[in-house]
Coordinates of C-alpha atoms in Angstrom, one line a residue:
M1 CA -60.0 -50.1 78.1
S2 CA -63.7 -49.1 78.0
K3 CA -65.3 -47.4 75.1
S4 CA -66.1 -44.3 77.1
V5 CA -62.5 -43.9 78.3
L6 CA -61.3 -44.2 74.7
E7 CA -63.8 -41.6 73.5
G8 CA -62.7 -39.1 76.2
A9 CA -59.0 -39.6 75.3
F10 CA -59.8 -39.0 71.7
A11 CA -61.7 -35.8 72.5
S12 CA -59.0 -34.6 74.7
N13 CA -56.5 -35.2 72.0
E14 CA -58.6 -33.3 69.5
V15 CA -58.9 -30.3 71.9
S16 CA -55.1 -30.3 72.2
K17 CA -54.7 -30.3 68.4
M18 CA -57.1 -27.3 68.0
K19 CA -55.2 -25.3 70.7
R20 CA -51.9 -25.9 68.9
S21 CA -53.5 -25.0 65.6
N22 CA -54.8 -21.7 67.1
V23 CA -51.3 -20.9 68.4
I24 CA -49.7 -21.5 64.9
K25 CA -52.4 -19.5 63.2
Q26 CA -51.9 -16.6 65.7
R27 CA -48.1 -16.6 65.1
L28 CA -48.7 -16.5 61.3
L29 CA -51.0 -13.6 61.7
N30 CA -48.6 -11.8 63.9
R31 CA -45.6 -12.5 61.5
L32 CA -47.6 -11.0 58.7
G33 CA -48.7 -8.0 60.8
L34 CA -52.4 -8.9 60.7
C35 CA -54.6 -8.3 63.7
K36 CA -56.4 -11.2 65.3
Y37 CA -59.6 -9.3 65.2
S38 CA -59.3 -8.3 61.5
A39 CA -61.8 -9.4 59.0
L40 CA -59.4 -12.1 58.0
A41 CA -59.0 -13.3 61.5
T42 CA -62.8 -13.2 62.2
R43 CA -63.4 -15.2 59.0
A44 CA -60.9 -17.7 60.1
H45 CA -62.6 -18.2 63.4
T46 CA -65.7 -19.2 61.8
F47 CA -63.9 -22.4 60.6
E48 CA -62.4 -23.2 64.0
A49 CA -64.9 -25.8 64.7
E50 CA -64.5 -27.6 61.4
D51 CA -61.5 -29.7 60.2
E52 CA -61.8 -28.4 56.6
G53 CA -61.6 -24.8 57.9
G54 CA -58.2 -25.6 59.5
M55 CA -56.8 -26.8 56.2
T56 CA -58.1 -23.8 54.3
I57 CA -56.4 -21.5 56.7
I58 CA -53.0 -23.2 56.1
A59 CA -53.5 -23.1 52.3
L60 CA -54.3 -19.3 52.6
F61 CA -51.2 -18.5 54.5
V62 CA -49.1 -20.6 52.0
F63 CA -50.6 -18.6 49.2
I64 CA -49.9 -15.3 50.9
L65 CA -46.3 -16.5 51.4
M66 CA -45.9 -17.4 47.8
L67 CA -47.4 -14.0 46.8
S68 CA -44.8 -12.3 49.0
M69 CA -41.9 -14.3 47.4
G70 CA -43.2 -13.5 43.9
G71 CA -43.2 -9.8 44.8
I72 CA -39.6 -10.1 46.0
S73 CA -38.7 -11.8 42.7
I74 CA -40.2 -9.0 40.6
D75 CA -38.3 -6.3 42.5
L76 CA -35.0 -8.4 42.2
M77 CA -35.6 -8.8 38.4
R78 CA -36.2 -5.1 38.1
H79 CA -33.0 -4.5 40.0
E80 CA -31.0 -6.8 37.8
M81 CA -32.4 -5.3 34.6
E82 CA -31.6 -1.8 35.6
R83 CA -28.2 -2.9 36.7
T84 CA -27.6 -4.7 33.4
Q85 CA -28.6 -1.7 31.4
L86 CA -26.4 0.6 33.5
Q87 CA -23.4 -1.6 33.0
A88 CA -24.1 -1.8 29.2
T89 CA -24.2 1.9 29.0
L90 CA -21.0 2.1 31.1
D91 CA -19.2 -0.4 28.7
S92 CA -20.3 1.4 25.6
A93 CA -19.4 4.8 27.0
V94 CA -15.8 3.8 28.0
L95 CA -15.3 2.0 24.7
A96 CA -16.4 5.1 22.8
G97 CA -14.1 7.3 24.8
A98 CA -11.2 4.9 24.3
G99 CA -11.9 4.8 20.6
A100 CA -11.6 8.7 20.3
P101 CA -9.8 9.8 17.3
A102 CA -6.0 10.3 17.3
G103 CA -5.1 13.6 19.1
A104 CA -8.2 13.7 21.3
T105 CA -7.4 15.3 24.7
E106 CA -8.5 14.0 28.1
N107 CA -11.3 16.6 28.1
D108 CA -12.4 15.5 24.6
I109 CA -12.7 11.8 25.9
K110 CA -14.5 13.0 29.0
A111 CA -17.1 14.8 26.9
I112 CA -17.6 11.7 24.7
V113 CA -18.4 9.5 27.9
E114 CA -20.7 12.1 29.4
D115 CA -22.5 12.6 26.0
F116 CA -23.0 8.8 25.8
F117 CA -24.8 8.8 29.2
L118 CA -26.8 11.8 28.3
K119 CA -28.1 10.4 25.1
S120 CA -28.9 7.1 26.9
G121 CA -31.0 9.0 29.5
K122 CA -28.8 7.9 32.4
A123 CA -26.7 11.1 32.9
E124 CA -27.7 11.4 36.5
Y125 CA -26.2 8.0 37.4
L126 CA -22.7 8.7 36.0
N127 CA -20.2 9.4 38.8
E128 CA -17.8 12.3 38.2
L129 CA -14.8 11.4 36.3
K130 CA -11.8 12.0 38.5
Q131 CA -8.1 12.6 37.6
G132 CA -6.5 9.4 36.5
D133 CA -9.7 7.9 35.1
I134 CA -8.7 9.0 31.6
I135 CA -5.2 8.4 30.2
A136 CA -4.5 9.5 26.7
T137 CA -1.0 8.8 25.1
L138 CA 0.2 8.8 21.6
N139 CA -0.7 5.2 20.9
S140 CA -3.3 4.3 23.5
R141 CA -6.5 5.5 25.3
R142 CA -7.5 4.2 28.8
V143 CA -10.9 5.2 30.2
T144 CA -12.4 4.2 33.5
A145 CA -15.9 5.2 34.7
S146 CA -18.5 4.1 37.3
A147 CA -22.1 4.7 37.9
D148 CA -24.7 4.2 40.8
M149 CA -28.5 4.4 40.9
T150 CA -31.3 3.7 43.5
I151 CA -34.3 1.7 42.6
N152 CA -37.6 2.0 44.4
T153 CA -39.2 -1.4 45.4
Y154 CA -42.8 -2.4 44.9
L155 CA -43.8 -5.4 47.0
M156 CA -40.6 -5.7 49.0
K157 CA -41.8 -2.6 50.9
L158 CA -44.1 -5.2 52.8
M159 CA -40.8 -6.5 54.3
G160 CA -39.5 -3.1 55.1
V161 CA -37.1 -2.9 52.1
D162 CA -38.0 0.4 50.3
T163 CA -35.0 0.7 47.9
L164 CA -32.4 -1.3 46.2
E165 CA -28.9 0.0 45.1
A166 CA -27.4 -0.8 41.7
G167 CA -24.0 0.2 40.4
G168 CA -21.1 -0.8 38.2
G169 CA -17.7 0.2 36.8
A170 CA -15.9 -0.3 33.5
T171 CA -12.5 0.3 32.0
A172 CA -11.6 0.2 28.3
E173 CA -8.2 0.5 26.8
V174 CA -7.5 0.9 23.1
R175 CA -4.0 0.7 21.9
T176 CA -3.5 1.9 18.3
P177 CA -0.4 -0.1 17.2
K178 CA 2.1 1.2 14.8
L179 CA 1.5 0.0 11.3
E180 CA 3.9 -1.1 8.6
V181 CA 2.4 -1.4 5.1
A182 CA 3.6 -2.6 1.8
L183 CA 1.6 -1.5 -1.2
V184 CA 2.5 -4.0 -3.9
L185 CA 1.1 -2.7 -7.3
D186 CA 1.0 -4.3 -10.7
V187 CA 2.3 -1.8 -13.3
S188 CA 2.6 -4.2 -16.3
G189 CA 1.6 -3.1 -19.7
S190 CA -1.9 -4.1 -19.3
M191 CA -2.4 -1.5 -16.7
G192 CA -2.2 1.4 -19.1
G193 CA -4.8 4.0 -19.8
D194 CA -7.7 4.5 -17.4
K195 CA -6.7 1.5 -15.3
L196 CA -3.6 3.2 -14.1
V197 CA -5.4 6.5 -13.7
N198 CA -8.0 4.8 -11.4
L199 CA -5.2 2.9 -9.6
K200 CA -3.4 6.1 -8.8
A201 CA -6.4 7.8 -7.4
A202 CA -7.4 4.8 -5.3
A203 CA -3.9 4.2 -3.9
K204 CA -3.4 7.8 -3.0
E205 CA -6.8 7.9 -1.1
F206 CA -5.7 4.7 0.7
V207 CA -2.4 6.3 1.7
S208 CA -4.2 9.5 3.1
T209 CA -6.8 7.5 5.0
I210 CA -4.2 5.2 6.7
L211 CA -1.7 8.0 7.4
N212 CA -4.4 10.3 8.9
S213 CA -6.0 7.7 11.1
A214 CA -3.0 7.5 13.4
D215 CA -0.4 9.9 15.0
D216 CA 2.4 11.1 12.9
G217 CA 5.2 8.6 12.5
D218 CA 3.0 5.6 13.6
T219 CA 2.3 4.5 10.0
V220 CA 5.1 3.6 7.6
I221 CA 4.2 2.8 4.0
S222 CA 6.4 1.3 1.2
V223 CA 5.4 1.4 -2.5
V224 CA 6.5 -1.7 -4.5
P225 CA 5.7 -1.6 -8.3
F226 CA 6.2 -4.8 -10.2
S227 CA 6.1 -5.9 -13.9
W228 CA 8.8 -8.1 -15.4
T229 CA 10.5 -7.7 -12.0
T230 CA 10.9 -5.2 -9.2
A231 CA 13.7 -2.7 -9.0
P232 CA 14.7 -1.9 -5.5
G233 CA 16.6 1.3 -6.5
E234 CA 20.1 2.5 -6.1
A235 CA 19.7 3.3 -2.3
I236 CA 18.6 -0.2 -1.3
Y237 CA 21.0 -1.8 -3.8
T238 CA 23.9 0.1 -2.3
A239 CA 22.8 -0.9 1.2
M240 CA 23.0 -4.5 0.5
K241 CA 25.6 -4.5 -2.3
S242 CA 28.2 -6.6 -0.3
N243 CA 25.7 -9.5 -0.5
I244 CA 25.2 -9.2 -4.3
D245 CA 27.2 -10.7 -7.1
D246 CA 27.5 -7.2 -8.7
R247 CA 28.3 -7.4 -12.5
H248 CA 27.2 -4.1 -14.1
N249 CA 25.9 -0.6 -13.4
F250 CA 22.7 -0.5 -15.5
S251 CA 20.0 -1.4 -13.0
S252 CA 19.3 -2.7 -9.5
C253 CA 17.1 -5.8 -10.0
L254 CA 18.1 -9.1 -8.3
R255 CA 17.6 -12.6 -9.5
F256 CA 15.6 -14.9 -7.2
F257 CA 15.4 -18.7 -7.3
E258 CA 13.0 -21.3 -5.9
D259 CA 14.5 -21.5 -2.5
D260 CA 14.2 -17.8 -2.0
Y261 CA 10.5 -17.8 -2.1
A262 CA 10.3 -20.3 0.9
H263 CA 10.9 -17.5 3.3
S264 CA 9.8 -13.8 3.4
Y265 CA 13.2 -12.2 4.1
I266 CA 15.9 -10.8 1.8
D267 CA 19.2 -10.9 3.7
P268 CA 21.3 -7.8 3.2
V269 CA 24.3 -9.2 5.2
L270 CA 27.1 -11.0 3.6
N271 CA 28.0 -14.5 4.8
A272 CA 31.7 -14.5 4.3
D273 CA 32.0 -18.2 4.2
N274 CA 29.4 -18.6 1.3
G275 CA 29.9 -15.4 -0.7
P276 CA 27.1 -13.2 -2.0
A277 CA 23.7 -14.6 -1.6
Y278 CA 22.0 -12.9 -4.5
A279 CA 22.8 -12.5 -8.2
Q280 CA 22.3 -9.3 -10.1
Q281 CA 19.7 -9.6 -12.8
I282 CA 21.2 -9.0 -16.3
Y283 CA 19.9 -5.8 -17.7
T284 CA 18.9 -6.2 -21.5
S285 CA 15.9 -6.4 -23.7
V286 CA 14.5 -9.0 -26.0
Y287 CA 14.3 -6.5 -28.7
G288 CA 15.8 -3.1 -29.5
G289 CA 18.7 -1.5 -31.1
F290 CA 22.1 -0.7 -29.7
D291 CA 21.6 1.6 -26.7
A292 CA 18.1 2.1 -28.0
F293 CA 16.0 -0.1 -25.7
H294 CA 16.2 1.8 -22.5
S295 CA 12.5 2.8 -22.8
S296 CA 11.4 -0.5 -24.2
G297 CA 8.7 -2.5 -22.4
W298 CA 10.8 -5.6 -23.2
R299 CA 13.5 -4.8 -20.7
S300 CA 14.4 -7.4 -18.2
C301 CA 14.6 -4.6 -15.4
F302 CA 13.2 -1.2 -15.4
N303 CA 15.7 1.3 -14.1
D304 CA 13.6 4.4 -14.4
D305 CA 12.5 6.4 -11.3
Y306 CA 8.9 5.3 -11.7
A307 CA 9.7 1.7 -11.5
E308 CA 11.7 1.8 -8.2
V309 CA 10.7 0.9 -4.8
M310 CA 9.9 3.7 -2.2
A311 CA 10.8 2.3 1.2
Y312 CA 9.5 3.3 4.6
S313 CA 7.9 6.7 4.0
I314 CA 5.8 8.6 6.5
S315 CA 5.2 11.6 4.2
E316 CA 1.7 11.7 2.6
G317 CA 3.1 14.1 -0.1
E318 CA 6.0 12.0 -1.0
L319 CA 4.0 8.9 -1.3
H320 CA 1.4 10.7 -3.5
D321 CA 4.2 12.0 -5.8
R322 CA 5.6 8.5 -6.0
I323 CA 2.3 6.9 -6.9
D324 CA 1.7 9.6 -9.6
L325 CA 5.0 8.5 -11.2
L326 CA 3.8 5.0 -11.9
H327 CA 4.0 3.9 -15.5
A328 CA 2.7 0.8 -17.1
A329 CA 5.0 -1.5 -19.1
G330 CA 6.2 -5.0 -19.3
N331 CA 5.0 -8.5 -18.4
T332 CA 3.8 -9.7 -15.1
S333 CA 5.8 -11.1 -12.1
G334 CA 3.6 -10.9 -9.0
H335 CA 5.8 -13.4 -7.2
I336 CA 8.8 -11.0 -7.2
G337 CA 6.6 -8.0 -6.2
M338 CA 5.3 -10.0 -3.3
K339 CA 8.8 -11.1 -2.4
W340 CA 9.9 -7.5 -2.1
G341 CA 6.8 -6.4 -0.3
A342 CA 7.4 -9.2 2.3
A343 CA 11.0 -8.5 2.7
L344 CA 10.4 -4.8 3.4
L345 CA 8.3 -5.9 6.4
D346 CA 10.8 -8.5 7.6
P347 CA 13.1 -7.5 10.4
T348 CA 15.9 -9.0 8.6
F349 CA 16.0 -6.0 6.5
R350 CA 16.7 -3.6 9.4
P351 CA 20.3 -3.0 8.3
V352 CA 19.0 -1.7 5.0
A353 CA 16.7 0.7 6.7
T354 CA 19.7 1.9 8.9
S355 CA 21.7 2.5 5.7
L356 CA 18.7 4.4 4.2
I357 CA 18.7 6.7 7.2
S358 CA 22.5 7.4 6.9
Q359 CA 22.0 8.0 3.1
G360 CA 19.4 10.6 4.0
V361 CA 16.6 9.0 2.1
M362 CA 14.6 7.7 5.2
D363 CA 13.4 9.6 8.2
A364 CA 15.8 9.3 11.2
S365 CA 12.9 8.7 13.6
L366 CA 12.3 5.3 12.1
D367 CA 15.2 3.6 13.6
D368 CA 13.2 0.7 14.7
V369 CA 11.8 -0.2 11.3
P370 CA 11.0 -2.9 10.3
S371 CA 10.0 -4.1 13.7
L372 CA 10.2 -7.7 15.1
Y373 CA 7.3 -10.0 14.3
T374 CA 6.8 -10.4 18.0
E375 CA 6.5 -6.7 18.7
P376 CA 3.0 -6.4 20.3
D377 CA 2.5 -2.7 19.3
T378 CA 3.1 -3.1 15.6
M379 CA 1.0 -4.5 12.8
K380 CA 2.3 -5.5 9.4
I381 CA 0.1 -5.4 6.2
V382 CA 0.6 -6.2 2.6
V383 CA -1.9 -4.9 0.1
M384 CA -1.2 -6.5 -3.3
M385 CA -3.1 -5.3 -6.5
G386 CA -2.8 -7.4 -9.8
D387 CA -4.7 -7.0 -13.0
G388 CA -3.7 -10.4 -14.7
A389 CA -2.0 -13.6 -14.5
N390 CA 1.7 -14.0 -14.3
T391 CA 3.5 -14.3 -17.7
T392 CA 6.8 -15.5 -19.0
S393 CA 10.2 -14.0 -18.1
Y394 CA 13.6 -14.8 -19.7
Y395 CA 17.1 -15.4 -18.4
F396 CA 20.5 -16.4 -19.8
D397 CA 21.5 -19.6 -18.5
D398 CA 23.9 -19.5 -15.5
D399 CA 26.6 -21.6 -17.4
S400 CA 26.0 -19.8 -20.7
S401 CA 28.8 -18.8 -23.0
Y402 CA 27.2 -15.4 -23.0
R403 CA 27.9 -14.8 -19.3
G404 CA 31.1 -13.7 -17.6
P405 CA 34.2 -12.1 -19.1
N406 CA 35.4 -11.5 -22.6
S407 CA 32.4 -10.6 -24.6
D408 CA 32.3 -9.8 -28.2
L409 CA 31.8 -6.1 -27.5
Y410 CA 34.7 -3.7 -27.3
E411 CA 34.8 -0.1 -26.0
L412 CA 37.4 2.2 -27.4
T413 CA 38.1 5.5 -25.9
F414 CA 39.2 8.4 -28.1
Q415 CA 40.0 12.0 -27.5
E416 CA 40.8 14.8 -30.0
M417 CA 44.5 15.7 -29.9
E418 CA 46.7 18.5 -31.0
F419 CA 50.4 18.1 -31.8
D420 CA 52.6 19.5 -29.1
Y421 CA 56.2 18.4 -29.9
A422 CA 58.4 15.6 -31.1
R423 CA 61.5 14.2 -29.3
H424 CA 64.4 12.2 -30.9
K425 CA 64.7 8.8 -29.3
Y426 CA 68.5 8.8 -29.0
R427 CA 69.6 12.5 -29.0
N428 CA 68.6 15.3 -26.8
K429 CA 66.8 17.1 -29.5
I430 CA 63.2 18.6 -29.6
S431 CA 61.3 19.6 -32.7
Y432 CA 57.9 21.4 -33.0
S433 CA 57.4 20.2 -36.6
E434 CA 54.8 17.5 -36.9
S435 CA 56.6 16.1 -40.0
K436 CA 59.0 14.4 -37.6
C437 CA 56.2 12.0 -36.5
S438 CA 56.6 10.0 -39.7
R439 CA 60.2 9.2 -38.9
S440 CA 60.9 6.1 -36.8
R441 CA 63.6 7.9 -34.6
W442 CA 61.2 10.5 -33.4
I443 CA 58.4 10.2 -30.8
C444 CA 55.6 12.7 -31.0
Y445 CA 53.5 14.1 -28.2
Y446 CA 50.0 15.4 -28.4
K447 CA 47.8 17.4 -26.0
P448 CA 44.1 16.8 -25.6
T449 CA 41.8 19.5 -27.0
G450 CA 38.4 17.9 -26.5
E451 CA 36.4 15.6 -24.3
E452 CA 36.9 11.8 -24.4
R453 CA 34.4 9.8 -26.3
E454 CA 33.6 6.0 -26.3
V455 CA 33.2 4.1 -29.5
F456 CA 31.9 0.5 -29.6
F457 CA 32.9 -2.3 -31.9
L458 CA 31.3 -5.7 -32.1
R459 CA 33.7 -8.5 -33.1
D460 CA 32.7 -11.4 -35.2
G461 CA 35.8 -13.5 -36.0
N462 CA 38.4 -11.2 -37.4
S463 CA 36.1 -8.5 -38.3
Y464 CA 34.9 -5.6 -36.2
Y465 CA 31.6 -3.9 -36.6
S466 CA 31.6 -0.1 -36.0
V467 CA 28.4 0.6 -34.1
A468 CA 28.7 4.3 -34.8
E469 CA 29.5 4.1 -38.5
K470 CA 27.5 0.9 -39.0
K471 CA 30.2 -0.8 -41.1
W472 CA 32.6 -3.6 -40.7
L473 CA 36.4 -3.1 -40.3
S474 CA 39.2 -5.6 -40.9
S475 CA 41.5 -6.5 -38.0
T476 CA 44.2 -4.3 -39.5
E477 CA 41.9 -1.3 -39.7
F478 CA 40.8 -1.9 -36.1
S479 CA 44.6 -2.1 -35.0
N480 CA 45.2 1.2 -36.8
L481 CA 42.5 2.9 -34.8
E482 CA 44.1 1.7 -31.6
N483 CA 47.5 3.0 -32.7
S484 CA 46.1 6.5 -33.7
P485 CA 47.1 9.5 -31.6
E486 CA 43.5 10.0 -30.5
H487 CA 43.2 6.5 -29.0
V488 CA 43.2 6.5 -25.2
D489 CA 42.1 3.0 -24.1
T490 CA 40.5 -0.3 -25.3
R491 CA 38.4 -2.3 -23.0
R492 CA 36.8 -5.6 -23.8
L493 CA 33.5 -5.7 -21.8
D494 CA 32.1 -8.6 -19.7
W495 CA 29.0 -10.2 -21.2
E496 CA 26.9 -8.7 -18.3
E497 CA 28.0 -5.2 -19.3
A498 CA 27.6 -5.9 -23.0
W499 CA 24.0 -6.9 -22.7
G500 CA 23.2 -3.6 -21.1
H501 CA 24.0 -1.9 -24.4
M502 CA 22.7 -4.5 -26.9
S503 CA 19.7 -6.8 -27.2
P504 CA 20.2 -10.5 -28.2
D505 CA 17.9 -9.6 -31.2
W506 CA 20.2 -6.8 -32.3
Y507 CA 23.2 -9.1 -32.0
E508 CA 21.6 -11.6 -34.3
D509 CA 20.7 -8.8 -36.8
V510 CA 24.4 -7.7 -36.9
T511 CA 26.2 -11.0 -36.8
G512 CA 23.6 -13.5 -38.1
D513 CA 24.3 -15.5 -34.9
S514 CA 21.0 -16.5 -33.3
A515 CA 22.6 -18.4 -30.3
P516 CA 22.5 -15.7 -27.8
L517 CA 18.8 -15.0 -28.5
D518 CA 18.0 -18.7 -28.3
D519 CA 19.8 -19.0 -25.1
Y520 CA 18.0 -16.0 -23.7
L521 CA 14.5 -17.1 -24.6
H522 CA 14.7 -20.8 -24.2
S523 CA 17.1 -21.7 -21.3
Q524 CA 16.1 -20.5 -17.8
Y525 CA 12.8 -18.8 -18.6
E526 CA 10.0 -18.8 -16.1
Y527 CA 6.5 -19.6 -17.3
G528 CA 3.5 -18.1 -15.6
S529 CA 2.7 -21.5 -13.9
T530 CA 6.2 -21.5 -12.3
K531 CA 5.7 -17.9 -11.0
N532 CA 2.4 -18.9 -9.6
T533 CA 4.1 -21.8 -7.6
H534 CA 6.7 -19.3 -6.3
M535 CA 4.0 -16.8 -5.4
R536 CA 2.0 -19.3 -3.4
S537 CA 5.3 -20.1 -1.5
I538 CA 6.1 -16.4 -0.7
C539 CA 2.5 -15.7 0.3
S540 CA 2.4 -18.7 2.7
A541 CA 5.7 -17.7 4.2
T542 CA 4.6 -14.1 4.6
K543 CA 1.3 -15.1 6.3
A544 CA 3.1 -17.6 8.6
N545 CA 4.9 -14.6 10.1
G546 CA 1.6 -13.0 11.2
V547 CA 1.5 -10.5 8.3
T548 CA -2.1 -9.7 7.2
V549 CA -2.3 -9.9 3.3
Y550 CA -5.0 -8.2 1.4
T551 CA -5.3 -8.7 -2.4
I552 CA -7.2 -7.0 -5.2
G553 CA -8.0 -8.5 -8.5
F554 CA -8.5 -5.5 -10.9
E555 CA -10.7 -6.4 -13.8
V556 CA -9.6 -10.1 -13.8
S557 CA -11.7 -12.9 -15.0
A558 CA -13.9 -14.4 -12.3
N559 CA -12.4 -17.7 -11.1
G560 CA -9.6 -17.4 -13.6
T561 CA -5.9 -18.0 -12.9
A562 CA -5.2 -14.5 -11.8
E563 CA -8.2 -14.3 -9.4
T564 CA -7.5 -17.8 -8.0
E565 CA -3.8 -16.9 -7.2
L566 CA -4.7 -13.5 -5.7
R567 CA -7.5 -15.0 -3.6
N568 CA -5.2 -17.7 -2.3
C569 CA -2.5 -15.2 -1.5
A570 CA -4.8 -13.3 0.8
T571 CA -5.0 -14.0 4.5
S572 CA -8.6 -15.2 4.0
V573 CA -11.2 -15.2 1.2
L574 CA -12.7 -12.1 2.9
N575 CA -9.4 -10.4 2.3
Y576 CA -9.7 -10.7 -1.4
Y577 CA -11.5 -7.9 -3.4
A578 CA -12.6 -8.0 -7.0
A579 CA -12.7 -4.5 -8.6
S580 CA -13.3 -2.9 -11.9
G581 CA -13.0 0.7 -13.2
V582 CA -13.3 3.5 -10.6
N583 CA -14.7 0.9 -8.2
I584 CA -11.1 0.0 -7.3
S585 CA -11.3 3.0 -4.9
D586 CA -14.0 1.1 -3.1
A587 CA -11.8 -1.9 -2.7
F588 CA -8.8 0.2 -1.3
G589 CA -11.3 2.2 0.9
S590 CA -12.7 -1.1 2.3
I591 CA -9.2 -2.4 3.1
A592 CA -8.3 0.9 4.7
A593 CA -11.4 0.6 6.9
N594 CA -10.5 -3.0 7.8
V595 CA -7.1 -2.0 8.7
Q596 CA -8.4 0.8 11.0
N597 CA -10.8 -1.6 12.7
L598 CA -8.1 -4.2 13.1
R599 CA -5.9 -1.7 14.8
L600 CA -8.6 -1.0 17.3
T601 CA -9.1 -4.7 18.2
Q602 CA -5.4 -5.3 18.9

């Protein structure tokens, strides 16, 4: 092909390209709403004859397109930011409404939601709350709300989009579960003085805070004092008496062994095949005179009202009165206090609660207490306060000679008598002369003129020590007493009954025999270290059931044995509180706040 032909073809091709370029440029101008004869179009035509001008035009339009997309992004980001803030306000408002105090009405909750939007500057966007959006029951609050807003656009207006809509909805439901609390409180001798005063004030404040944070009847509190041991009291003891090896009438304390601390329950129901599951604790004292140790701090069980458990109360006044009764005495057995605290929360104890209702010592509305561990609407809490390490306790050996029947203590019953008449054994003759009584053929009859009285005698070999007269009698003199007209009955006590009247120390003083005291002090004693092991077991078993455990170390040595065991017993290290002096109120107050918050997150 000739050179001129090639040049002509090339020129024709370039003209076609320019025409196509002009068409594309015109379409872009039309798409963007720009007139062909605008300044931009005029400026563009000045480059029509140049290759570089064509490229610049394309770059310009790409820039305008990118600017438009950037404007869209800005509007969309504004839209998302406003929508997010609106949703956050909705979430916070319904949570505030659902968390309204106990007793709040639907109108109260509505006012909370509306006030939240007002203070957030978004009141105009909140949609009207309709019937059914707010549901308030005794144990729950359910709040639903929605909001809508219109956002004016900036650059998207170039595309004909003047506004964007944003909206959202939120629902919050707060269920306030029922609460079962066991207050396990150290009342050993070291708690005397100001410590006990401060404890009482803090415990009562805790009770008031917890009870007043929920509807009536939704919080049940038990008070469990402990020192040497824990006395459940007559009502609980009666309720589970069939499953107790009952030996005396002095006190209600039970004896627990190693296996008992591996689980949280105390079973009140007798297994007929195995017999009673629990032994009654012997009631006695290391020291003290005959029938003269019943206020001693050395008693193995405290049977005073102030030492007994108060179970399942919903009354602020009754709980305050019970706490005011607390008295400090005795050694420390935190493992037994924790055992009873855990048992009162365990559903196995429900038959006892049923019995307490029938005995009239527990509110009849609490027929579902203690609840199952799987009950979703109930929380179980133990708050244990201790002021020192566990110390030694003493027990008679199970196989001891000083257990069981036929003790050395005799109870003789006498009653003042007045001669009534005498009857001849063989003849139908009656005489009203008391002189006949000295004759073998006459039987004399007397009538009582006073109340019966009991007199105790301690036997040592063939001699009998008169406790009342503090003198020894021969066997003959003792027999004469039994044969006197005033004698009504002679009863030889079991050892478990005998120790309720006399201490092993007194027994040694009277008889010179130290064997019972040695047996009591040196056979089945529990050292503090043994108690610590048992305490770890019962704390672990309790926490394994989902019970939340808080502990307080009241004026205990930092990182000492007491603090270590209390910290380990707590559900977590954050659930342990160190306290001193009046600051114990802060510890109880913090626990009360944590319990309230925990309820709101269930």
